[in-house]
CSV table of N, CA and C in Angstrom, one decimal:
chain,number,residue,atom,x,y,z
A,533,UNK,N,98.3,49.3,141.2
A,533,UNK,CA,99.0,48.7,142.4
A,533,UNK,C,98.1,47.6,142.9
A,534,UNK,N,98.8,46.5,143.3
A,534,UNK,CA,98.0,45.3,143.8
A,534,UNK,C,98.0,45.4,145.4
A,535,UNK,N,97.0,44.7,145.9
A,535,UNK,CA,96.9,44.7,147.4
A,535,UNK,C,98.1,43.9,147.9
A,536,UNK,N,98.6,44.3,149.1
A,536,UNK,CA,99.8,43.5,149.6
A,536,UNK,C,99.3,42.2,150.1
A,537,UNK,N,100.3,41.3,150.0
A,537,UNK,CA,100.1,39.9,150.5
A,537,UNK,C,100.9,39.7,151.8
A,538,UNK,N,100.5,38.7,152.5
A,538,UNK,CA,101.3,38.4,153.7
A,538,UNK,C,101.9,37.0,153.5
A,539,UNK,N,103.2,36.9,153.7
A,539,UNK,CA,103.8,35.6,153.6
A,539,UNK,C,104.1,35.1,155.0
A,540,UNK,N,103.7,33.9,155.3
A,540,UNK,CA,103.9,33.3,156.6
A,540,UNK,C,104.7,32.0,156.4
A,541,UNK,N,105.9,32.0,157.1
A,541,UNK,CA,106.8,30.8,157.1
A,541,UNK,C,106.6,30.1,158.4
A,542,UNK,N,106.1,28.9,158.3
A,542,UNK,CA,105.8,28.0,159.5
A,542,UNK,C,106.8,26.9,159.6
A,543,UNK,N,107.2,26.7,160.8
A,543,UNK,CA,108.2,25.6,161.1
A,543,UNK,C,107.9,24.9,162.4
A,544,UNK,N,107.8,23.6,162.4
A,544,UNK,CA,107.5,22.8,163.6
A,544,UNK,C,106.2,23.3,164.2
A,545,UNK,N,105.2,23.6,163.4
A,545,UNK,CA,103.9,24.0,164.0
A,545,UNK,C,103.7,25.4,164.5
A,546,UNK,N,104.8,26.2,164.3
A,546,UNK,CA,104.6,27.6,164.8
A,546,UNK,C,105.1,28.6,163.7
A,547,UNK,N,104.5,29.8,163.7
A,547,UNK,CA,104.9,30.8,162.7
A,547,UNK,C,106.3,31.3,163.0
A,548,UNK,N,107.2,31.1,162.1
A,548,UNK,CA,108.6,31.5,162.3
A,548,UNK,C,108.7,33.0,162.0
A,549,UNK,N,108.1,33.4,160.9
A,549,UNK,CA,108.1,34.9,160.5
A,549,UNK,C,106.9,35.1,159.6
A,550,UNK,N,106.4,36.3,159.7
A,550,UNK,CA,105.3,36.8,158.8
A,550,UNK,C,105.7,38.2,158.3
A,551,UNK,N,105.5,38.4,157.0
A,551,UNK,CA,105.9,39.7,156.5
A,551,UNK,C,105.0,40.1,155.3
A,552,UNK,N,105.0,41.3,155.0
A,552,UNK,CA,104.2,41.9,153.8
A,552,UNK,C,105.1,41.7,152.6
A,553,UNK,N,104.4,41.4,151.4
A,553,UNK,CA,105.1,41.3,150.2
A,553,UNK,C,104.1,41.8,149.1
A,554,UNK,N,104.8,42.2,148.0
A,554,UNK,CA,104.0,42.7,146.8
A,554,UNK,C,104.0,41.6,145.7
A,555,UNK,N,102.8,41.4,145.2
A,555,UNK,CA,102.6,40.4,144.1
A,555,UNK,C,103.4,40.8,142.9
A,556,UNK,N,104.2,39.9,142.3
A,556,UNK,CA,104.9,40.1,141.1
A,556,UNK,C,104.1,39.4,139.9
A,557,UNK,N,103.8,38.1,140.2
A,557,UNK,CA,103.1,37.3,139.2
A,557,UNK,C,102.4,36.1,139.8
A,558,UNK,N,101.4,35.6,139.2
A,558,UNK,CA,100.8,34.4,139.6
A,558,UNK,C,100.4,33.6,138.4
A,559,UNK,N,101.1,32.5,138.1
A,559,UNK,CA,100.8,31.7,136.9
A,559,UNK,C,99.7,30.6,137.2
A,560,UNK,N,99.3,30.5,138.4
A,560,UNK,CA,98.3,29.4,138.7
A,560,UNK,C,99.0,28.4,139.5
A,561,UNK,N,100.3,28.0,139.1
A,561,UNK,CA,101.1,27.0,139.9
A,561,UNK,C,102.1,27.8,140.7
A,562,UNK,N,102.7,28.8,140.1
A,562,UNK,CA,103.7,29.6,140.9
A,562,UNK,C,103.2,31.0,141.2
A,563,UNK,N,103.5,31.4,142.4
A,563,UNK,CA,103.2,32.8,142.8
A,563,UNK,C,104.5,33.4,143.2
A,564,UNK,N,104.8,34.6,142.6
A,564,UNK,CA,106.0,35.3,142.9
A,564,UNK,C,105.7,36.6,143.5
A,565,UNK,N,106.5,36.9,144.6
A,565,UNK,CA,106.3,38.2,145.3
A,565,UNK,C,107.7,38.9,145.5
A,566,UNK,N,107.6,40.1,145.9
A,566,UNK,CA,108.8,40.9,146.2
A,566,UNK,C,108.6,41.5,147.6
A,567,UNK,N,109.7,41.4,148.4
A,567,UNK,CA,109.7,41.9,149.7
A,567,UNK,C,111.0,42.3,150.2
A,568,UNK,N,111.1,43.3,151.0
A,568,UNK,CA,112.4,43.6,151.6
A,568,UNK,C,112.8,42.6,152.7
A,569,UNK,N,114.1,42.5,153.0
A,569,UNK,CA,114.5,41.6,154.1
A,569,UNK,C,113.6,41.9,155.3
A,570,UNK,N,113.0,40.9,155.8
A,570,UNK,CA,112.0,41.1,156.8
A,570,UNK,C,112.5,40.9,158.3
A,571,UNK,N,113.6,40.3,158.5
A,571,UNK,CA,114.1,40.0,159.8
A,571,UNK,C,114.7,41.3,160.4
A,572,UNK,N,114.8,41.3,161.7
A,572,UNK,CA,115.5,42.5,162.3
A,572,UNK,C,117.0,42.3,162.2
A,573,UNK,N,117.6,43.4,161.8
A,573,UNK,CA,119.1,43.5,161.7
A,573,UNK,C,119.7,42.6,160.5
A,574,UNK,N,120.9,42.3,160.7
A,574,UNK,CA,121.7,41.6,159.7
A,574,UNK,C,121.8,40.1,160.1
A,575,UNK,N,121.8,39.2,159.2
A,575,UNK,CA,122.0,37.8,159.4
A,575,UNK,C,123.2,37.4,158.6
A,576,UNK,N,124.3,37.0,159.2
A,576,UNK,CA,125.5,36.7,158.5
A,576,UNK,C,125.7,35.1,158.6
A,577,UNK,N,125.5,34.5,157.4
A,577,UNK,CA,125.6,33.1,157.3
A,577,UNK,C,127.1,32.6,157.1
A,578,UNK,N,128.0,33.5,156.9
A,578,UNK,CA,129.4,33.2,156.5
A,578,UNK,C,129.6,33.3,155.0
A,579,UNK,N,128.7,32.7,154.3
A,579,UNK,CA,128.8,32.7,152.8
A,579,UNK,C,128.0,33.8,152.2
A,580,UNK,N,127.1,34.4,152.9
A,580,UNK,CA,126.3,35.6,152.5
A,580,UNK,C,125.7,36.3,153.7
A,581,UNK,N,125.5,37.6,153.5
A,581,UNK,CA,124.9,38.4,154.6
A,581,UNK,C,123.5,38.9,154.1
A,582,UNK,N,122.5,38.7,154.8
A,582,UNK,CA,121.2,39.3,154.5
A,582,UNK,C,121.1,40.5,155.5
A,583,UNK,N,120.7,41.6,154.9
A,583,UNK,CA,120.7,42.8,155.8
A,583,UNK,C,119.6,43.8,155.3
A,584,UNK,N,119.3,44.7,156.2
A,584,UNK,CA,118.3,45.7,155.9
A,584,UNK,C,118.7,46.4,154.5
A,585,UNK,N,117.6,46.6,153.7
A,585,UNK,CA,117.8,47.1,152.3
A,585,UNK,C,117.9,46.0,151.3
A,586,UNK,N,118.2,44.8,151.6
A,586,UNK,CA,118.1,43.7,150.6
A,586,UNK,C,116.7,43.5,150.2
A,587,UNK,N,116.6,43.1,148.9
A,587,UNK,CA,115.3,42.8,148.3
A,587,UNK,C,115.2,41.4,147.9
A,588,UNK,N,114.1,40.7,148.3
A,588,UNK,CA,113.9,39.3,147.9
A,588,UNK,C,112.8,39.2,146.9
A,589,UNK,N,113.1,38.5,145.8
A,589,UNK,CA,112.0,38.1,144.9
A,589,UNK,C,111.8,36.6,145.1
A,590,UNK,N,110.6,36.3,145.6
A,590,UNK,CA,110.4,34.9,146.1
A,590,UNK,C,109.4,34.2,145.3
A,591,UNK,N,109.7,33.0,144.9
A,591,UNK,CA,108.9,32.2,144.1
A,591,UNK,C,108.4,31.0,144.9
A,592,UNK,N,107.1,30.8,145.0
A,592,UNK,CA,106.4,29.7,145.7
A,592,UNK,C,105.6,29.0,144.8
A,593,UNK,N,105.6,27.7,144.9
A,593,UNK,CA,104.8,26.8,144.0
A,593,UNK,C,103.7,26.1,144.8
A,594,UNK,N,102.5,26.0,144.2
A,594,UNK,CA,101.4,25.3,144.8
A,594,UNK,C,101.6,23.8,144.7
A,595,UNK,N,102.4,23.3,143.8
A,595,UNK,CA,102.6,21.9,143.6
A,595,UNK,C,104.0,21.4,143.7
A,596,UNK,N,104.9,22.2,144.2
A,596,UNK,CA,106.3,21.8,144.4
A,596,UNK,C,106.7,21.9,145.8
A,597,UNK,N,107.8,21.2,146.2
A,597,UNK,CA,108.2,21.1,147.6
A,597,UNK,C,109.4,22.1,147.8
A,598,UNK,N,109.4,23.3,147.2
A,598,UNK,CA,110.4,24.2,147.5
A,598,UNK,C,110.0,25.6,147.2
A,599,UNK,N,110.8,26.6,147.6
A,599,UNK,CA,110.6,28.0,147.3
A,599,UNK,C,112.0,28.5,146.9
A,600,UNK,N,112.1,29.4,145.9
A,600,UNK,CA,113.3,30.0,145.5
A,600,UNK,C,113.3,31.5,145.8
A,601,UNK,N,114.3,32.0,146.4
A,601,UNK,CA,114.3,33.4,146.8
A,601,UNK,C,115.6,34.0,146.1
A,602,UNK,N,115.4,34.9,145.2
A,602,UNK,CA,116.5,35.7,144.6
A,602,UNK,C,116.8,36.8,145.5
A,603,UNK,N,118.0,37.0,145.9
A,603,UNK,CA,118.4,38.0,146.9
A,603,UNK,C,119.3,39.1,146.2
A,604,UNK,N,118.9,40.3,146.3
A,604,UNK,CA,119.6,41.4,145.7
A,604,UNK,C,119.8,42.5,146.8
A,605,UNK,N,120.9,43.3,146.7
A,605,UNK,CA,121.1,44.4,147.5
A,605,UNK,C,120.0,45.5,147.1
A,606,UNK,N,119.9,46.5,147.9
A,606,UNK,CA,119.0,47.6,147.7
A,606,UNK,C,119.2,48.3,146.3
A,607,UNK,N,120.5,48.3,145.9
A,607,UNK,CA,120.8,48.9,144.6
A,607,UNK,C,120.8,47.9,143.4
A,608,UNK,N,120.3,46.7,143.7
A,608,UNK,CA,120.1,45.8,142.6
A,608,UNK,C,121.2,44.7,142.3
A,609,UNK,N,122.3,44.8,143.1
A,609,UNK,CA,123.3,43.8,142.9
A,609,UNK,C,122.9,42.4,143.4
A,610,UNK,N,123.0,41.4,142.5
A,610,UNK,CA,122.6,40.0,142.8
A,610,UNK,C,123.5,39.4,143.8
A,611,UNK,N,123.0,38.9,144.9
A,611,UNK,CA,123.8,38.2,145.9
A,611,UNK,C,123.8,36.7,145.6
A,612,UNK,N,122.6,36.2,145.2
A,612,UNK,CA,122.4,34.8,144.9
A,612,UNK,C,121.0,34.3,145.2
A,613,UNK,N,120.8,33.0,145.3
A,613,UNK,CA,119.5,32.4,145.5
A,613,UNK,C,119.5,31.6,146.8
A,614,UNK,N,118.5,31.8,147.6
A,614,UNK,CA,118.4,31.0,148.8
A,614,UNK,C,117.1,30.2,148.6
A,615,UNK,N,117.3,28.9,148.6
A,615,UNK,CA,116.1,28.0,148.4
A,615,UNK,C,115.7,27.2,149.7
A,616,UNK,N,114.5,27.3,150.0
A,616,UNK,CA,113.9,26.6,151.1
A,616,UNK,C,113.2,25.4,150.6
A,617,UNK,N,113.4,24.2,151.2
A,617,UNK,CA,112.6,23.1,151.0
A,617,UNK,C,111.4,23.2,151.9
A,618,UNK,N,110.2,23.2,151.3
A,618,UNK,CA,109.0,23.4,152.0
A,618,UNK,C,107.9,22.4,151.4
A,619,UNK,N,106.8,22.3,152.2
A,619,UNK,CA,105.6,21.7,151.6
A,619,UNK,C,105.1,22.7,150.5
A,620,UNK,N,104.3,22.2,149.6
A,620,UNK,CA,103.8,23.1,148.6
A,620,UNK,C,103.1,24.3,149.3
A,621,UNK,N,103.2,25.5,148.7
A,621,UNK,CA,102.6,26.7,149.3
A,621,UNK,C,101.1,26.6,149.3
A,622,UNK,N,100.5,27.1,150.3
A,622,UNK,CA,99.0,27.3,150.4
A,622,UNK,C,98.7,28.7,150.3
A,623,UNK,N,98.0,29.0,149.2
A,623,UNK,CA,97.7,30.4,148.9
A,623,UNK,C,96.3,30.7,149.1
A,624,UNK,N,96.0,31.6,150.1
A,624,UNK,CA,94.6,32.0,150.4
A,624,UNK,C,94.4,33.4,150.1
A,625,UNK,N,93.3,33.9,150.6
A,625,UNK,CA,92.9,35.3,150.4
A,625,UNK,C,94.0,36.2,151.0
A,626,UNK,N,94.9,36.8,150.2
A,626,UNK,CA,95.9,37.7,150.7
A,626,UNK,C,97.0,37.1,151.5
A,627,UNK,N,97.2,35.8,151.5
A,627,UNK,CA,98.2,35.2,152.3
A,627,UNK,C,98.8,34.0,151.6
A,628,UNK,N,100.1,33.8,151.7
A,628,UNK,CA,100.8,32.6,151.3
A,628,UNK,C,101.4,32.0,152.5
A,629,UNK,N,101.1,30.7,152.7
A,629,UNK,CA,101.7,30.0,153.9
A,629,UNK,C,102.5,28.9,153.4
A,630,UNK,N,103.8,28.8,153.9
A,630,UNK,CA,104.7,27.7,153.5
A,630,UNK,C,105.3,27.1,154.8
A,631,UNK,N,105.4,25.8,154.8
A,631,UNK,CA,105.9,25.1,155.9
A,631,UNK,C,107.3,24.7,155.6
A,632,UNK,N,108.3,25.2,156.3
A,632,UNK,CA,109.7,25.0,156.2
A,632,UNK,C,110.0,23.6,156.7
A,633,UNK,N,110.8,22.8,155.8
A,633,UNK,CA,111.1,21.5,156.2
A,633,UNK,C,112.6,21.3,156.5
A,634,UNK,N,113.3,22.4,156.9
A,634,UNK,CA,114.6,22.5,157.3
A,634,UNK,C,115.7,22.5,156.2
A,635,UNK,N,115.5,21.7,155.2
A,635,UNK,CA,116.6,21.7,154.2
A,635,UNK,C,116.6,22.9,153.4
A,636,UNK,N,117.8,23.4,153.0
A,636,UNK,CA,118.0,24.6,152.3
A,636,UNK,C,119.2,24.4,151.3
A,637,UNK,N,119.2,25.3,150.3
A,637,UNK,CA,120.3,25.3,149.3
A,637,UNK,C,120.6,26.8,149.0
A,638,UNK,N,121.9,27.1,149.0
A,638,UNK,CA,122.4,28.4,148.7
A,638,UNK,C,123.1,28.3,147.4
A,639,UNK,N,122.9,29.2,146.4
A,639,UNK,CA,123.6,29.3,145.2
A,639,UNK,C,124.1,30.7,145.0
A,640,UNK,N,125.4,30.9,144.9
A,640,UNK,CA,125.9,32.3,144.8
A,640,UNK,C,125.6,32.9,143.4
A,641,UNK,N,125.7,34.2,143.3
A,641,UNK,CA,125.3,34.9,142.1
A,641,UNK,C,125.9,34.3,140.8
A,642,UNK,N,127.2,34.0,140.9
A,642,UNK,CA,127.9,33.4,139.8
A,642,UNK,C,127.8,31.9,139.6
A,643,UNK,N,127.0,31.3,140.5
A,643,UNK,CA,126.8,29.8,140.5
A,643,UNK,C,128.0,29.0,140.9
A,644,UNK,N,129.1,29.6,141.4
A,644,UNK,CA,130.2,28.8,141.7
A,644,UNK,C,130.1,28.2,143.1
A,645,UNK,N,129.3,28.7,144.0
A,645,UNK,CA,129.1,28.1,145.3
A,645,UNK,C,127.7,27.6,145.4
A,646,UNK,N,127.6,26.3,145.6
A,646,UNK,CA,126.3,25.6,145.7
A,646,UNK,C,126.4,24.8,147.0
A,647,UNK,N,125.6,25.3,148.0
A,647,UNK,CA,125.8,24.7,149.4
A,647,UNK,C,124.5,24.1,149.8
A,648,UNK,N,124.5,22.8,150.2
A,648,UNK,CA,123.4,22.2,150.9
A,648,UNK,C,123.5,22.5,152.3
A,649,UNK,N,122.4,23.0,152.9
A,649,UNK,CA,122.4,23.5,154.3
A,649,UNK,C,121.4,22.8,155.1
A,650,UNK,N,121.7,22.7,156.4
A,650,UNK,CA,120.8,22.3,157.5
A,650,UNK,C,120.3,20.8,157.4
A,651,UNK,N,121.1,20.0,156.7
A,651,UNK,CA,120.8,18.5,156.6
A,651,UNK,C,120.8,17.9,158.0
A,652,UNK,N,121.6,18.4,159.0
A,652,UNK,CA,121.6,17.9,160.3
A,652,UNK,C,120.3,18.3,161.0
A,653,UNK,N,119.8,19.5,160.8
A,653,UNK,CA,118.5,19.9,161.4
A,653,UNK,C,117.4,19.0,160.9
A,654,UNK,N,117.4,18.8,159.6
A,654,UNK,CA,116.4,17.9,158.9
A,654,UNK,C,116.4,16.5,159.6
A,655,UNK,N,117.6,15.9,159.7
A,655,UNK,CA,117.7,14.6,160.3
A,655,UNK,C,117.1,14.6,161.8
A,656,UNK,N,117.5,15.7,162.5
A,656,UNK,CA,117.0,15.8,163.9
A,656,UNK,C,115.5,16.1,164.0
A,657,UNK,N,114.9,16.6,163.0
A,657,UNK,CA,113.5,17.0,163.1
A,657,UNK,C,112.5,15.9,163.3
A,658,UNK,N,112.9,14.7,163.0
A,658,UNK,CA,112.0,13.5,163.1
A,658,UNK,C,111.0,13.4,162.0
A,659,UNK,N,111.1,14.2,161.0
A,659,UNK,CA,110.1,14.1,159.9
A,659,UNK,C,110.1,12.7,159.2
A,660,UNK,N,111.3,12.2,159.1
A,660,UNK,CA,111.4,10.9,158.4
A,660,UNK,C,110.6,9.8,159.2
A,661,UNK,N,110.5,9.9,160.5
A,661,UNK,CA,109.8,9.0,161.3
A,661,UNK,C,108.3,9.3,161.3
A,662,UNK,N,108.0,10.6,161.4
A,662,UNK,CA,106.6,11.1,161.5
A,662,UNK,C,105.8,11.0,160.2
A,663,UNK,N,106.6,11.4,159.1
A,663,UNK,CA,105.9,11.5,157.8
A,663,UNK,C,107.0,11.1,156.7
A,664,UNK,N,107.2,9.8,156.6
A,664,UNK,CA,108.2,9.3,155.6
A,664,UNK,C,108.1,9.8,154.2
A,665,UNK,N,106.8,9.9,153.7
A,665,UNK,CA,106.6,10.4,152.4
A,665,UNK,C,107.0,11.9,152.2
A,666,UNK,N,106.7,12.7,153.2
A,666,UNK,CA,107.0,14.1,153.2
A,666,UNK,C,108.6,14.2,153.2
A,667,UNK,N,109.2,13.4,154.1
A,667,UNK,CA,110.7,13.5,154.1
A,667,UNK,C,111.3,13.1,152.8
A,668,UNK,N,110.7,12.1,152.1
A,668,UNK,CA,111.2,11.6,150.8
A,668,UNK,C,111.0,12.8,149.8
A,669,UNK,N,109.9,13.4,149.8
A,669,UNK,CA,109.6,14.5,148.9
A,669,UNK,C,110.6,15.7,149.2
A,670,UNK,N,110.9,15.9,150.4
A,670,UNK,CA,111.9,17.0,150.8
A,670,UNK,C,113.3,16.7,150.2
A,671,UNK,N,113.7,15.5,150.4
A,671,UNK,CA,115.1,15.1,149.9
A,671,UNK,C,115.1,15.2,148.4
A,672,UNK,N,114.0,14.7,147.7
A,672,UNK,CA,113.9,14.8,146.2
A,672,UNK,C,114.0,16.3,145.8
A,673,UNK,N,113.3,17.1,146.5
A,673,UNK,CA,113.3,18.5,146.1
A,673,UNK,C,114.6,19.2,146.2
A,674,UNK,N,115.3,18.9,147.3
A,674,UNK,CA,116.7,19.4,147.5
A,674,UNK,C,117.6,18.9,146.4
A,675,UNK,N,117.5,17.6,146.1
A,675,UNK,CA,118.3,17.0,145.0
A,675,UNK,C,118.0,17.7,143.7
A,676,UNK,N,116.7,17.9,143.4
A,676,UNK,CA,116.4,18.5,142.1
A,676,UNK,C,116.9,20.0,142.0
A,677,UNK,N,116.8,20.7,143.1
A,677,UNK,CA,117.3,22.1,143.1
A,677,UNK,C,118.8,22.1,142.9
A,678,UNK,N,119.5,21.2,143.6
A,678,UNK,CA,120.9,21.2,143.4
A,678,UNK,C,121.3,20.8,142.0
A,679,UNK,N,120.6,19.8,141.4
A,679,UNK,CA,120.9,19.4,140.0
A,679,UNK,C,120.7,20.5,139.1
A,680,UNK,N,119.6,21.2,139.3
A,680,UNK,CA,119.3,22.4,138.4
A,680,UNK,C,120.3,23.5,138.5
A,681,UNK,N,120.7,23.7,139.8
A,681,UNK,CA,121.7,24.8,140.0
A,681,UNK,C,123.0,24.4,139.3
A,682,UNK,N,123.3,23.2,139.1
A,682,UNK,CA,124.6,22.7,138.5
A,682,UNK,C,124.5,22.7,137.0
A,683,UNK,N,123.3,22.9,136.4
A,683,UNK,CA,123.2,23.0,134.9
A,683,UNK,C,123.8,24.3,134.4
A,684,UNK,N,124.1,24.4,133.1
A,684,UNK,CA,124.5,25.7,132.6
A,684,UNK,C,123.5,26.8,132.8
A,685,UNK,N,122.2,26.5,132.7
A,685,UNK,CA,121.2,27.5,132.9
A,685,UNK,C,121.0,27.9,134.4
A,686,UNK,N,121.4,27.0,135.3
A,686,UNK,CA,121.3,27.3,136.7
A,686,UNK,C,119.8,27.5,137.1
A,687,UNK,N,119.7,28.2,138.3
A,687,UNK,CA,118.3,28.5,138.8
A,687,UNK,C,117.6,29.5,137.9
A,688,UNK,N,118.3,30.5,137.3
A,688,UNK,CA,117.6,31.4,136.4
A,688,UNK,C,116.9,30.6,135.3
A,689,UNK,N,117.5,29.5,134.8
A,689,UNK,CA,116.8,28.7,133.8
A,689,UNK,C,115.5,28.1,134.2
A,690,UNK,N,115.5,27.6,135.5
A,690,UNK,CA,114.3,27.1,136.0
A,690,UNK,C,113.2,28.1,136.2
A,691,UNK,N,113.6,29.3,136.7
A,691,UNK,CA,112.7,30.4,136.9
A,691,UNK,C,112.1,30.9,135.5
A,692,UNK,N,113.0,31.0,134.5
A,692,UNK,CA,112.5,31.5,133.2
A,692,UNK,C,111.6,30.5,132.6
A,693,UNK,N,112.0,29.2,132.7
A,693,UNK,CA,111.2,28.1,132.1
A,693,UNK,C,109.8,28.1,132.8
A,694,UNK,N,109.8,28.2,134.1
A,694,UNK,CA,108.6,28.1,134.9
A,694,UNK,C,107.7,29.3,134.5
A,695,UNK,N,108.2,30.5,134.2
A,695,UNK,CA,107.4,31.6,133.8
A,695,UNK,C,106.7,31.3,132.4
A,696,UNK,N,107.5,30.8,131.5
A,696,UNK,CA,106.9,30.6,130.2
A,696,UNK,C,106.0,29.4,130.1
A,697,UNK,N,106.2,28.3,130.9
A,697,UNK,CA,105.4,27.2,130.7
A,697,UNK,C,104.5,26.8,131.9
A,698,UNK,N,104.8,27.5,133.1
A,698,UNK,CA,104.1,27.2,134.3
A,698,UNK,C,104.5,25.9,135.0
A,699,UNK,N,105.5,25.2,134.5
A,699,UNK,CA,106.0,24.0,135.1
A,699,UNK,C,107.5,23.9,135.1
A,700,UNK,N,108.0,22.7,135.2
A,700,UNK,CA,109.5,22.6,135.1
A,700,UNK,C,109.9,21.4,136.0
A,701,UNK,N,111.1,21.2,136.3
A,701,UNK,CA,111.5,20.1,137.1
A,701,UNK,C,110.9,20.1,138.5
A,702,UNK,N,110.5,19.0,138.9
A,702,UNK,CA,109.8,18.9,140.2
A,702,UNK,C,110.9,18.8,141.3
C-alpha cells in the first residue's frame, strides 16, 4: 500500500478543495490517483450528477495544461470524463497542486455528449489581460481535449497512449 497523497485544487489564489487520494501510477510526466467524490453531498450539473460513492481516477500532468478525471459510480459504471483546464500540476512530497483556469470539458461515457463548460467564467476571470500566454495555453488545452474526445479513440485513447509512451497530444 502506498502512502496517501493530498490533491489541492486552487482557483483565483485560494484553495477550492483539498482531498486525500491513492496513487495509481506515476510515469514521470503523468501522475494518476484514485479518490472518492470529495465534495459534500450531490452536485447535479444537469448532464451528470456527482454524488457520494462515485470514484474518480484522476490524471494530472507535470507538463500539460489539463487534468482528466474518469468518473464511475461506486459499483464501477462509467459516467464519463470531466476535464479541468489547469496549469501543469506541481507534485511535491505527498501533494499534488493544480491551479484551475475555469475552462472545463465533459465527455459522456459513450462519447456522444462533448460539452465545453465555463467559457463565460474564463472570459470574466481576467486571465487574458493578466497573463495572456497562460490564457492562450488554456484555450489550446481545451481545444486539444475536445479534438481528442471527437476522435474514434476518444479520451481513453489519450490515456492509454500516455500510459505506454509517457506523452501524447499537448
